[in-house]
């Protein structure tokens, strides 16, 4: 005989009775069950995406930092170089102040002074060039507002209009950038204006 208080062995084993047992509520296919293969695959895909994005960001940061370091090496002396350009200009003005006749007829003491100033100017320009600062003189070239600053126009029909006919102050480049534009006088009129007036 069976004891009514005793649990039924058949109830403990539902597969034998043939009745389906639902242990969990129904889960939508879009939301995989926690711990299931789909959930783990989705989590792995998200982690992989985050990792790839982080790697890309780090590579961009590395490239940007390398570019900034290179720019700092090349352009780091910009402020100092601008200050030194005043010295180079003053040395050039000192040499230009001595007339050619006075240089030719100068006594040995004055000649030595002039040569010393010339040597100092060359030495300064060489030191600047070693550090990436180059002097440029655009005389005879077509005016370029990216590298030159026009101070005034000169009526000169012997050269084409827009040609640099006089350099008031030399320009300087540092790397690929203009450190100081050249101050120039530009021809006005030129060949085109002369042909039109005839």
PDB file of N, CA and C in Angstrom, residues 40-143:
ATOM      1  N   UNK A  40      27.118  34.817 -24.173  1.00  0.00           N
ATOM      2  CA  UNK A  40      28.582  34.861 -24.108  1.00  0.00           C
ATOM      3  C   UNK A  40      29.169  35.325 -25.435  1.00  0.00           C
ATOM      4  N   UNK A  41      28.590  34.877 -26.545  1.00  0.00           N
ATOM      5  CA  UNK A  41      29.071  35.300 -27.864  1.00  0.00           C
ATOM      6  C   UNK A  41      28.844  36.797 -28.064  1.00  0.00           C
ATOM      7  N   UNK A  42      27.676  37.290 -27.628  1.00  0.00           N
ATOM      8  CA  UNK A  42      27.382  38.720 -27.743  1.00  0.00           C
ATOM      9  C   UNK A  42      28.345  39.532 -26.885  1.00  0.00           C
ATOM     10  N   UNK A  43      28.585  39.078 -25.672  1.00  0.00           N
ATOM     11  CA  UNK A  43      29.511  39.769 -24.778  1.00  0.00           C
ATOM     12  C   UNK A  43      30.929  39.752 -25.345  1.00  0.00           C
ATOM     13  N   UNK A  44      31.340  38.645 -25.939  1.00  0.00           N
ATOM     14  CA  UNK A  44      32.669  38.543 -26.551  1.00  0.00           C
ATOM     15  C   UNK A  44      32.783  39.492 -27.736  1.00  0.00           C
ATOM     16  N   UNK A  45      31.726  39.609 -28.548  1.00  0.00           N
ATOM     17  CA  UNK A  45      31.741  40.520 -29.696  1.00  0.00           C
ATOM     18  C   UNK A  45      31.843  41.970 -29.241  1.00  0.00           C
ATOM     19  N   UNK A  46      31.098  42.325 -28.177  1.00  0.00           N
ATOM     20  CA  UNK A  46      31.165  43.691 -27.644  1.00  0.00           C
ATOM     21  C   UNK A  46      32.553  43.982 -27.081  1.00  0.00           C
ATOM     22  N   UNK A  47      33.117  43.026 -26.379  1.00  0.00           N
ATOM     23  CA  UNK A  47      34.460  43.208 -25.826  1.00  0.00           C
ATOM     24  C   UNK A  47      35.490  43.349 -26.932  1.00  0.00           C
ATOM     25  N   UNK A  48      35.328  42.554 -27.988  1.00  0.00           N
ATOM     26  CA  UNK A  48      36.265  42.639 -29.121  1.00  0.00           C
ATOM     27  C   UNK A  48      36.151  43.996 -29.790  1.00  0.00           C
ATOM     28  N   UNK A  49      34.937  44.492 -29.959  1.00  0.00           N
ATOM     29  CA  UNK A  49      34.724  45.803 -30.566  1.00  0.00           C
ATOM     30  C   UNK A  49      35.369  46.902 -29.720  1.00  0.00           C
ATOM     31  N   UNK A  50      35.169  46.837 -28.405  1.00  0.00           N
ATOM     32  CA  UNK A  50      35.773  47.824 -27.506  1.00  0.00           C
ATOM     33  C   UNK A  50      37.297  47.760 -27.578  1.00  0.00           C
ATOM     34  N   UNK A  51      37.831  46.551 -27.618  1.00  0.00           N
ATOM     35  CA  UNK A  51      39.278  46.378 -27.683  1.00  0.00           C
ATOM     36  C   UNK A  51      39.835  46.963 -28.983  1.00  0.00           C
ATOM     37  N   UNK A  52      39.158  46.707 -30.115  1.00  0.00           N
ATOM     38  CA  UNK A  52      39.619  47.232 -31.400  1.00  0.00           C
ATOM     39  C   UNK A  52      39.547  48.758 -31.430  1.00  0.00           C
ATOM     40  N   UNK A  53      38.491  49.298 -30.853  1.00  0.00           N
ATOM     41  CA  UNK A  53      38.375  50.758 -30.797  1.00  0.00           C
ATOM     42  C   UNK A  53      39.479  51.354 -29.924  1.00  0.00           C
ATOM     43  N   UNK A  54      39.765  50.722 -28.796  1.00  0.00           N
ATOM     44  CA  UNK A  54      40.826  51.199 -27.909  1.00  0.00           C
ATOM     45  C   UNK A  54      42.184  51.112 -28.601  1.00  0.00           C
ATOM     46  N   UNK A  55      42.428  50.025 -29.317  1.00  0.00           N
ATOM     47  CA  UNK A  55      43.686  49.886 -30.062  1.00  0.00           C
ATOM     48  C   UNK A  55      43.818  50.983 -31.118  1.00  0.00           C
ATOM     49  N   UNK A  56      42.731  51.265 -31.824  1.00  0.00           N
ATOM     50  CA  UNK A  56      42.760  52.315 -32.842  1.00  0.00           C
ATOM     51  C   UNK A  56      43.024  53.678 -32.212  1.00  0.00           C
ATOM     52  N   UNK A  57      42.365  53.961 -31.075  1.00  0.00           N
ATOM     53  CA  UNK A  57      42.588  55.228 -30.386  1.00  0.00           C
ATOM     54  C   UNK A  57      44.035  55.346 -29.914  1.00  0.00           C
ATOM     55  N   UNK A  58      44.588  54.264 -29.393  1.00  0.00           N
ATOM     56  CA  UNK A  58      45.976  54.286 -28.919  1.00  0.00           C
ATOM     57  C   UNK A  58      46.949  54.482 -30.081  1.00  0.00           C
ATOM     58  N   UNK A  59      46.675  53.876 -31.223  1.00  0.00           N
ATOM     59  CA  UNK A  59      47.538  54.052 -32.399  1.00  0.00           C
ATOM     60  C   UNK A  59      47.477  55.496 -32.888  1.00  0.00           C
ATOM     61  N   UNK A  60      46.273  56.079 -32.913  1.00  0.00           N
ATOM     62  CA  UNK A  60      46.137  57.490 -33.297  1.00  0.00           C
ATOM     63  C   UNK A  60      46.860  58.401 -32.315  1.00  0.00           C
ATOM     64  N   UNK A  61      46.759  58.098 -31.031  1.00  0.00           N
ATOM     65  CA  UNK A  61      47.451  58.884 -30.010  1.00  0.00           C
ATOM     66  C   UNK A  61      48.957  58.774 -30.183  1.00  0.00           C
ATOM     67  N   UNK A  62      49.448  57.573 -30.481  1.00  0.00           N
ATOM     68  CA  UNK A  62      50.886  57.377 -30.684  1.00  0.00           C
ATOM     69  C   UNK A  62      51.381  58.200 -31.869  1.00  0.00           C
ATOM     70  N   UNK A  63      50.638  58.157 -32.980  1.00  0.00           N
ATOM     71  CA  UNK A  63      51.026  58.918 -34.170  1.00  0.00           C
ATOM     72  C   UNK A  63      50.991  60.417 -33.901  1.00  0.00           C
ATOM     73  N   UNK A  64      49.932  60.879 -33.233  1.00  0.00           N
ATOM     74  CA  UNK A  64      49.805  62.301 -32.926  1.00  0.00           C
ATOM     75  C   UNK A  64      50.923  62.763 -32.006  1.00  0.00           C
ATOM     76  N   UNK A  65      51.261  61.946 -31.018  1.00  0.00           N
ATOM     77  CA  UNK A  65      52.342  62.292 -30.097  1.00  0.00           C
ATOM     78  C   UNK A  65      53.681  62.332 -30.819  1.00  0.00           C
ATOM     79  N   UNK A  66      53.932  61.372 -31.700  1.00  0.00           N
ATOM     80  CA  UNK A  66      55.180  61.368 -32.473  1.00  0.00           C
ATOM     81  C   UNK A  66      55.270  62.616 -33.346  1.00  0.00           C
ATOM     82  N   UNK A  67      54.144  63.006 -33.952  1.00  0.00           N
ATOM     83  CA  UNK A  67      54.124  64.212 -34.792  1.00  0.00           C
ATOM     84  C   UNK A  67      54.373  65.460 -33.941  1.00  0.00           C
ATOM     85  N   UNK A  68      53.772  65.526 -32.753  1.00  0.00           N
ATOM     86  CA  UNK A  68      53.980  66.676 -31.880  1.00  0.00           C
ATOM     87  C   UNK A  68      55.422  66.760 -31.391  1.00  0.00           C
ATOM     88  N   UNK A  69      56.034  65.613 -31.103  1.00  0.00           N
ATOM     89  CA  UNK A  69      57.435  65.598 -30.676  1.00  0.00           C
ATOM     90  C   UNK A  69      58.332  66.074 -31.814  1.00  0.00           C
ATOM     91  N   UNK A  70      58.059  65.614 -33.033  1.00  0.00           N
ATOM     92  CA  UNK A  70      58.852  66.050 -34.190  1.00  0.00           C
ATOM     93  C   UNK A  70      58.692  67.551 -34.415  1.00  0.00           C
ATOM     94  N   UNK A  71      57.462  68.053 -34.309  1.00  0.00           N
ATOM     95  CA  UNK A  71      57.235  69.494 -34.456  1.00  0.00           C
ATOM     96  C   UNK A  71      57.943  70.272 -33.360  1.00  0.00           C
ATOM     97  N   UNK A  72      57.935  69.763 -32.144  1.00  0.00           N
ATOM     98  CA  UNK A  72      58.616  70.448 -31.037  1.00  0.00           C
ATOM     99  C   UNK A  72      60.116  70.515 -31.289  1.00  0.00           C
ATOM    100  N   UNK A  73      60.680  69.440 -31.868  1.00  0.00           N
ATOM    101  CA  UNK A  73      62.114  69.459 -32.193  1.00  0.00           C
ATOM    102  C   UNK A  73      62.433  70.514 -33.242  1.00  0.00           C
ATOM    103  N   UNK A  74      61.588  70.562 -34.266  1.00  0.00           N
ATOM    104  CA  UNK A  74      61.853  71.478 -35.377  1.00  0.00           C
ATOM    105  C   UNK A  74      61.495  72.920 -35.006  1.00  0.00           C
ATOM    106  N   UNK A  75      60.322  73.116 -34.433  1.00  0.00           N
ATOM    107  CA  UNK A  75      59.803  74.465 -34.227  1.00  0.00           C
ATOM    108  C   UNK A  75      59.928  74.958 -32.788  1.00  0.00           C
ATOM    109  N   UNK A  76      60.565  74.198 -31.932  1.00  0.00           N
ATOM    110  CA  UNK A  76      60.687  74.584 -30.526  1.00  0.00           C
ATOM    111  C   UNK A  76      61.521  75.829 -30.295  1.00  0.00           C
ATOM    112  N   UNK A  77      62.413  76.141 -31.224  1.00  0.00           N
ATOM    113  CA  UNK A  77      63.288  77.300 -31.044  1.00  0.00           C
ATOM    114  C   UNK A  77      62.744  78.550 -31.725  1.00  0.00           C
ATOM    115  N   UNK A  78      61.490  78.520 -32.127  1.00  0.00           N
ATOM    116  CA  UNK A  78      60.908  79.629 -32.879  1.00  0.00           C
ATOM    117  C   UNK A  78      61.050  80.961 -32.153  1.00  0.00           C
ATOM    118  N   UNK A  79      60.688  81.024 -30.892  1.00  0.00           N
ATOM    119  CA  UNK A  79      60.766  82.282 -30.131  1.00  0.00           C
ATOM    120  C   UNK A  79      62.197  82.783 -30.028  1.00  0.00           C
ATOM    121  N   UNK A  80      63.116  81.876 -29.719  1.00  0.00           N
ATOM    122  CA  UNK A  80      64.523  82.248 -29.626  1.00  0.00           C
ATOM    123  C   UNK A  80      65.050  82.723 -30.980  1.00  0.00           C
ATOM    124  N   UNK A  81      64.683  82.013 -32.045  1.00  0.00           N
ATOM    125  CA  UNK A  81      65.159  82.377 -33.381  1.00  0.00           C
ATOM    126  C   UNK A  81      64.647  83.764 -33.781  1.00  0.00           C
ATOM    127  N   UNK A  82      63.411  84.091 -33.453  1.00  0.00           N
ATOM    128  CA  UNK A  82      62.878  85.426 -33.764  1.00  0.00           C
ATOM    129  C   UNK A  82      63.686  86.508 -33.062  1.00  0.00           C
ATOM    130  N   UNK A  83      64.076  86.255 -31.813  1.00  0.00           N
ATOM    131  CA  UNK A  83      64.890  87.232 -31.080  1.00  0.00           C
ATOM    132  C   UNK A  83      66.266  87.381 -31.708  1.00  0.00           C
ATOM    133  N   UNK A  84      66.843  86.285 -32.167  1.00  0.00           N
ATOM    134  CA  UNK A  84      68.180  86.316 -32.757  1.00  0.00           C
ATOM    135  C   UNK A  84      68.161  87.003 -34.125  1.00  0.00           C
ATOM    136  N   UNK A  85      67.026  86.977 -34.822  1.00  0.00           N
ATOM    137  CA  UNK A  85      66.944  87.620 -36.131  1.00  0.00           C
ATOM    138  C   UNK A  85      67.194  89.118 -36.031  1.00  0.00           C
ATOM    139  N   UNK A  86      66.810  89.730 -34.937  1.00  0.00           N
ATOM    140  CA  UNK A  86      67.091  91.155 -34.739  1.00  0.00           C
ATOM    141  C   UNK A  86      68.598  91.405 -34.729  1.00  0.00           C
ATOM    142  N   UNK A  87      69.343  90.500 -34.118  1.00  0.00           N
ATOM    143  CA  UNK A  87      70.801  90.638 -34.080  1.00  0.00           C
ATOM    144  C   UNK A  87      71.364  90.508 -35.493  1.00  0.00           C
ATOM    145  N   UNK A  88      70.877  89.533 -36.253  1.00  0.00           N
ATOM    146  CA  UNK A  88      71.339  89.359 -37.634  1.00  0.00           C
ATOM    147  C   UNK A  88      71.022  90.596 -38.468  1.00  0.00           C
ATOM    148  N   UNK A  89      69.844  91.175 -38.270  1.00  0.00           N
ATOM    149  CA  UNK A  89      69.475  92.390 -39.001  1.00  0.00           C
ATOM    150  C   UNK A  89      70.405  93.547 -38.642  1.00  0.00           C
ATOM    151  N   UNK A  90      70.717  93.688 -37.377  1.00  0.00           N
ATOM    152  CA  UNK A  90      71.602  94.778 -36.949  1.00  0.00           C
ATOM    153  C   UNK A  90      73.015  94.609 -37.504  1.00  0.00           C
ATOM    154  N   UNK A  91      73.501  93.382 -37.569  1.00  0.00           N
ATOM    155  CA  UNK A  91      74.811  93.147 -38.171  1.00  0.00           C
ATOM    156  C   UNK A  91      74.787  93.515 -39.654  1.00  0.00           C
ATOM    157  N   UNK A  92      73.711  93.163 -40.341  1.00  0.00           N
ATOM    158  CA  UNK A  92      73.588  93.507 -41.760  1.00  0.00           C
ATOM    159  C   UNK A  92      73.498  95.019 -41.939  1.00  0.00           C
ATOM    160  N   UNK A  93      72.758  95.699 -41.082  1.00  0.00           N
ATOM    161  CA  UNK A  93      72.648  97.158 -41.173  1.00  0.00           C
ATOM    162  C   UNK A  93      74.008  97.814 -40.932  1.00  0.00           C
ATOM    163  N   UNK A  94      74.784  97.267 -39.994  1.00  0.00           N
ATOM    164  CA  UNK A  94      76.120  97.813 -39.729  1.00  0.00           C
ATOM    165  C   UNK A  94      76.998  97.683 -40.967  1.00  0.00           C
ATOM    166  N   UNK A  95      76.922  96.562 -41.656  1.00  0.00           N
ATOM    167  CA  UNK A  95      77.716  96.376 -42.873  1.00  0.00           C
ATOM    168  C   UNK A  95      77.220  97.268 -44.004  1.00  0.00           C
ATOM    169  N   UNK A  96      75.903  97.441 -44.118  1.00  0.00           N
ATOM    170  CA  UNK A  96      75.341  98.289 -45.173  1.00  0.00           C
ATOM    171  C   UNK A  96      75.629  99.771 -44.927  1.00  0.00           C
ATOM    172  N   UNK A  97      75.879 100.161 -43.679  1.00  0.00           N
ATOM    173  CA  UNK A  97      76.133 101.567 -43.346  1.00  0.00           C
ATOM    174  C   UNK A  97      77.496 102.036 -43.832  1.00  0.00           C
ATOM    175  N   UNK A  98      78.414 101.123 -44.047  1.00  0.00           N
ATOM    176  CA  UNK A  98      79.745 101.501 -44.522  1.00  0.00           C
ATOM    177  C   UNK A  98      79.703 101.562 -46.050  1.00  0.00           C
ATOM    178  N   UNK A  99      79.959 102.745 -46.636  1.00  0.00           N
ATOM    179  CA  UNK A  99      79.943 102.849 -48.102  1.00  0.00           C
ATOM    180  C   UNK A  99      81.037 101.996 -48.743  1.00  0.00           C
ATOM    181  N   UNK A 100      80.814 101.598 -49.980  1.00  0.00           N
ATOM    182  CA  UNK A 100      81.764 100.748 -50.700  1.00  0.00           C
ATOM    183  C   UNK A 100      83.119 101.431 -50.849  1.00  0.00           C
ATOM    184  N   UNK A 101      83.127 102.760 -51.082  1.00  0.00           N
ATOM    185  CA  UNK A 101      84.389 103.489 -51.223  1.00  0.00           C
ATOM    186  C   UNK A 101      85.170 103.481 -49.921  1.00  0.00           C
ATOM    187  N   UNK A 102      84.444 103.621 -48.801  1.00  0.00           N
ATOM    188  CA  UNK A 102      85.119 103.628 -47.500  1.00  0.00           C
ATOM    189  C   UNK A 102      85.718 102.256 -47.208  1.00  0.00           C
ATOM    190  N   UNK A 103      85.039 101.191 -47.645  1.00  0.00           N
ATOM    191  CA  UNK A 103      85.578  99.843 -47.449  1.00  0.00           C
ATOM    192  C   UNK A 103      86.857  99.660 -48.251  1.00  0.00           C
ATOM    193  N   UNK A 104      86.858 100.172 -49.481  1.00  0.00           N
ATOM    194  CA  UNK A 104      88.019  99.986 -50.350  1.00  0.00           C
ATOM    195  C   UNK A 104      89.219 100.810 -49.869  1.00  0.00           C
ATOM    196  N   UNK A 105      88.971 102.006 -49.383  1.00  0.00           N
ATOM    197  CA  UNK A 105      90.057 102.906 -48.984  1.00  0.00           C
ATOM    198  C   UNK A 105      90.297 102.906 -47.478  1.00  0.00           C
ATOM    199  N   UNK A 106      89.728 101.961 -46.748  1.00  0.00           N
ATOM    200  CA  UNK A 106      89.817 101.962 -45.283  1.00  0.00           C
ATOM    201  C   UNK A 106      91.217 101.569 -44.822  1.00  0.00           C
ATOM    202  N   UNK A 107      91.564 102.114 -43.660  1.00  0.00           N
ATOM    203  CA  UNK A 107      92.850 101.728 -43.067  1.00  0.00           C
ATOM    204  C   UNK A 107      92.742 100.305 -42.525  1.00  0.00           C
ATOM    205  N   UNK A 108      93.831  99.643 -42.183  1.00  0.00           N
ATOM    206  CA  UNK A 108      93.791  98.243 -41.742  1.00  0.00           C
ATOM    207  C   UNK A 108      92.900  98.007 -40.517  1.00  0.00           C
ATOM    208  N   UNK A 109      92.818  98.948 -39.611  1.00  0.00           N
ATOM    209  CA  UNK A 109      91.969  98.782 -38.425  1.00  0.00           C
ATOM    210  C   UNK A 109      90.499  98.710 -38.778  1.00  0.00           C
ATOM    211  N   UNK A 110      90.036  99.602 -39.672  1.00  0.00           N
ATOM    212  CA  UNK A 110      88.636  99.607 -40.094  1.00  0.00           C
ATOM    213  C   UNK A 110      88.322  98.364 -40.921  1.00  0.00           C
ATOM    214  N   UNK A 111      89.279  97.952 -41.780  1.00  0.00           N
ATOM    215  CA  UNK A 111      89.068  96.729 -42.567  1.00  0.00           C
ATOM    216  C   UNK A 111      88.911  95.520 -41.654  1.00  0.00           C
ATOM    217  N   UNK A 112      89.725  95.451 -40.602  1.00  0.00           N
ATOM    218  CA  UNK A 112      89.626  94.339 -39.654  1.00  0.00           C
ATOM    219  C   UNK A 112      88.281  94.359 -38.944  1.00  0.00           C
ATOM    220  N   UNK A 113      87.783  95.555 -38.598  1.00  0.00           N
ATOM    221  CA  UNK A 113      86.471  95.670 -37.942  1.00  0.00           C
ATOM    222  C   UNK A 113      85.365  95.197 -38.886  1.00  0.00           C
ATOM    223  N   UNK A 114      85.416  95.624 -40.137  1.00  0.00           N
ATOM    224  CA  UNK A 114      84.399  95.227 -41.117  1.00  0.00           C
ATOM    225  C   UNK A 114      84.436  93.717 -41.319  1.00  0.00           C
ATOM    226  N   UNK A 115      85.625  93.154 -41.453  1.00  0.00           N
ATOM    227  CA  UNK A 115      85.752  91.704 -41.624  1.00  0.00           C
ATOM    228  C   UNK A 115      85.240  90.956 -40.398  1.00  0.00           C
ATOM    229  N   UNK A 116      85.491  91.505 -39.209  1.00  0.00           N
ATOM    230  CA  UNK A 116      84.992  90.878 -37.982  1.00  0.00           C
ATOM    231  C   UNK A 116      83.472  90.859 -37.925  1.00  0.00           C
ATOM    232  N   UNK A 117      82.843  91.970 -38.347  1.00  0.00           N
ATOM    233  CA  UNK A 117      81.374  92.038 -38.367  1.00  0.00           C
ATOM    234  C   UNK A 117      80.831  91.060 -39.406  1.00  0.00           C
ATOM    235  N   UNK A 118      81.471  90.989 -40.582  1.00  0.00           N
ATOM    236  CA  UNK A 118      81.043  90.038 -41.615  1.00  0.00           C
ATOM    237  C   UNK A 118      81.166  88.598 -41.126  1.00  0.00           C
ATOM    238  N   UNK A 119      82.297  88.302 -40.460  1.00  0.00           N
ATOM    239  CA  UNK A 119      82.507  86.953 -39.924  1.00  0.00           C
ATOM    240  C   UNK A 119      81.469  86.614 -38.854  1.00  0.00           C
ATOM    241  N   UNK A 120      81.152  87.581 -38.006  1.00  0.00           N
ATOM    242  CA  UNK A 120      80.144  87.359 -36.956  1.00  0.00           C
ATOM    243  C   UNK A 120      78.770  87.101 -37.581  1.00  0.00           C
ATOM    244  N   UNK A 121      78.441  87.868 -38.618  1.00  0.00           N
ATOM    245  CA  UNK A 121      77.156  87.666 -39.291  1.00  0.00           C
ATOM    246  C   UNK A 121      77.093  86.282 -39.940  1.00  0.00           C
ATOM    247  N   UNK A 122      78.147  85.870 -40.636  1.00  0.00           N
ATOM    248  CA  UNK A 122      78.171  84.546 -41.263  1.00  0.00           C
ATOM    249  C   UNK A 122      78.063  83.443 -40.213  1.00  0.00           C
ATOM    250  N   UNK A 123      78.767  83.625 -39.113  1.00  0.00           N
ATOM    251  CA  UNK A 123      78.730  82.627 -38.041  1.00  0.00           C
ATOM    252  C   UNK A 123      77.319  82.510 -37.451  1.00  0.00           C
ATOM    253  N   UNK A 124      76.659  83.641 -37.266  1.00  0.00           N
ATOM    254  CA  UNK A 124      75.298  83.640 -36.728  1.00  0.00           C
ATOM    255  C   UNK A 124      74.339  82.961 -37.702  1.00  0.00           C
ATOM    256  N   UNK A 125      74.450  83.269 -38.992  1.00  0.00           N
ATOM    257  CA  UNK A 125      73.573  82.649 -39.988  1.00  0.00           C
ATOM    258  C   UNK A 125      73.838  81.151 -40.091  1.00  0.00           C
ATOM    259  N   UNK A 126      75.098  80.724 -39.969  1.00  0.00           N
ATOM    260  CA  UNK A 126      75.418  79.291 -39.983  1.00  0.00           C
ATOM    261  C   UNK A 126      74.817  78.584 -38.772  1.00  0.00           C
ATOM    262  N   UNK A 127      74.896  79.222 -37.608  1.00  0.00           N
ATOM    263  CA  UNK A 127      74.310  78.629 -36.394  1.00  0.00           C
ATOM    264  C   UNK A 127      72.792  78.505 -36.534  1.00  0.00           C
ATOM    265  N   UNK A 128      72.165  79.521 -37.109  1.00  0.00           N
ATOM    266  CA  UNK A 128      70.722  79.455 -37.329  1.00  0.00           C
ATOM    267  C   UNK A 128      70.383  78.336 -38.320  1.00  0.00           C
ATOM    268  N   UNK A 129      71.190  78.216 -39.385  1.00  0.00           N
ATOM    269  CA  UNK A 129      70.920  77.190 -40.393  1.00  0.00           C
ATOM    270  C   UNK A 129      71.094  75.788 -39.823  1.00  0.00           C
ATOM    271  N   UNK A 130      72.052  75.594 -38.930  1.00  0.00           N
ATOM    272  CA  UNK A 130      72.218  74.288 -38.281  1.00  0.00           C
ATOM    273  C   UNK A 130      70.983  73.900 -37.486  1.00  0.00           C
ATOM    274  N   UNK A 131      70.264  74.893 -37.015  1.00  0.00           N
ATOM    275  CA  UNK A 131      69.058  74.643 -36.224  1.00  0.00           C
ATOM    276  C   UNK A 131      67.778  74.767 -37.038  1.00  0.00           C
ATOM    277  N   UNK A 132      67.900  74.716 -38.363  1.00  0.00           N
ATOM    278  CA  UNK A 132      66.718  74.678 -39.225  1.00  0.00           C
ATOM    279  C   UNK A 132      66.173  76.020 -39.647  1.00  0.00           C
ATOM    280  N   UNK A 133      66.869  77.125 -39.344  1.00  0.00           N
ATOM    281  CA  UNK A 133      66.399  78.457 -39.730  1.00  0.00           C
ATOM    282  C   UNK A 133      67.203  78.901 -40.948  1.00  0.00           C
ATOM    283  N   UNK A 134      66.493  79.164 -42.060  1.00  0.00           N
ATOM    284  CA  UNK A 134      67.173  79.533 -43.309  1.00  0.00           C
ATOM    285  C   UNK A 134      66.728  80.910 -43.768  1.00  0.00           C
ATOM    286  N   UNK A 135      67.691  81.678 -44.242  1.00  0.00           N
ATOM    287  CA  UNK A 135      67.418  83.011 -44.771  1.00  0.00           C
ATOM    288  C   UNK A 135      67.011  82.867 -46.238  1.00  0.00           C
ATOM    289  N   UNK A 136      66.044  83.682 -46.675  1.00  0.00           N
ATOM    290  CA  UNK A 136      65.703  83.697 -48.098  1.00  0.00           C
ATOM    291  C   UNK A 136      65.561  85.128 -48.577  1.00  0.00           C
ATOM    292  N   UNK A 137      66.020  85.337 -49.799  1.00  0.00           N
ATOM    293  CA  UNK A 137      66.019  86.654 -50.422  1.00  0.00           C
ATOM    294  C   UNK A 137      65.248  86.542 -51.735  1.00  0.00           C
ATOM    295  N   UNK A 138      64.011  87.041 -51.803  1.00  0.00           N
ATOM    296  CA  UNK A 138      63.167  86.831 -52.982  1.00  0.00           C
ATOM    297  C   UNK A 138      63.354  87.852 -54.107  1.00  0.00           C
ATOM    298  N   UNK A 139      64.478  88.550 -54.158  1.00  0.00           N
ATOM    299  CA  UNK A 139      64.683  89.569 -55.201  1.00  0.00           C
ATOM    300  C   UNK A 139      64.577  88.933 -56.580  1.00  0.00           C
ATOM    301  N   UNK A 140      63.784  89.567 -57.452  1.00  0.00           N
ATOM    302  CA  UNK A 140      63.605  89.086 -58.811  1.00  0.00           C
ATOM    303  C   UNK A 140      62.516  88.030 -58.975  1.00  0.00           C
ATOM    304  N   UNK A 141      61.979  87.526 -57.895  1.00  0.00           N
ATOM    305  CA  UNK A 141      60.923  86.506 -57.959  1.00  0.00           C
ATOM    306  C   UNK A 141      59.551  87.163 -58.036  1.00  0.00           C
ATOM    307  N   UNK A 142      58.563  86.377 -58.419  1.00  0.00           N
ATOM    308  CA  UNK A 142      57.183  86.855 -58.411  1.00  0.00           C
ATOM    309  C   UNK A 142      56.728  86.987 -56.955  1.00  0.00           C
ATOM    310  N   UNK A 143      55.982  88.049 -56.672  1.00  0.00           N
ATOM    311  CA  UNK A 143      55.518  88.299 -55.306  1.00  0.00           C
ATOM    312  C   UNK A 143      54.607  87.167 -54.837  1.00  0.00           C
TER     313      UNK A 143
END
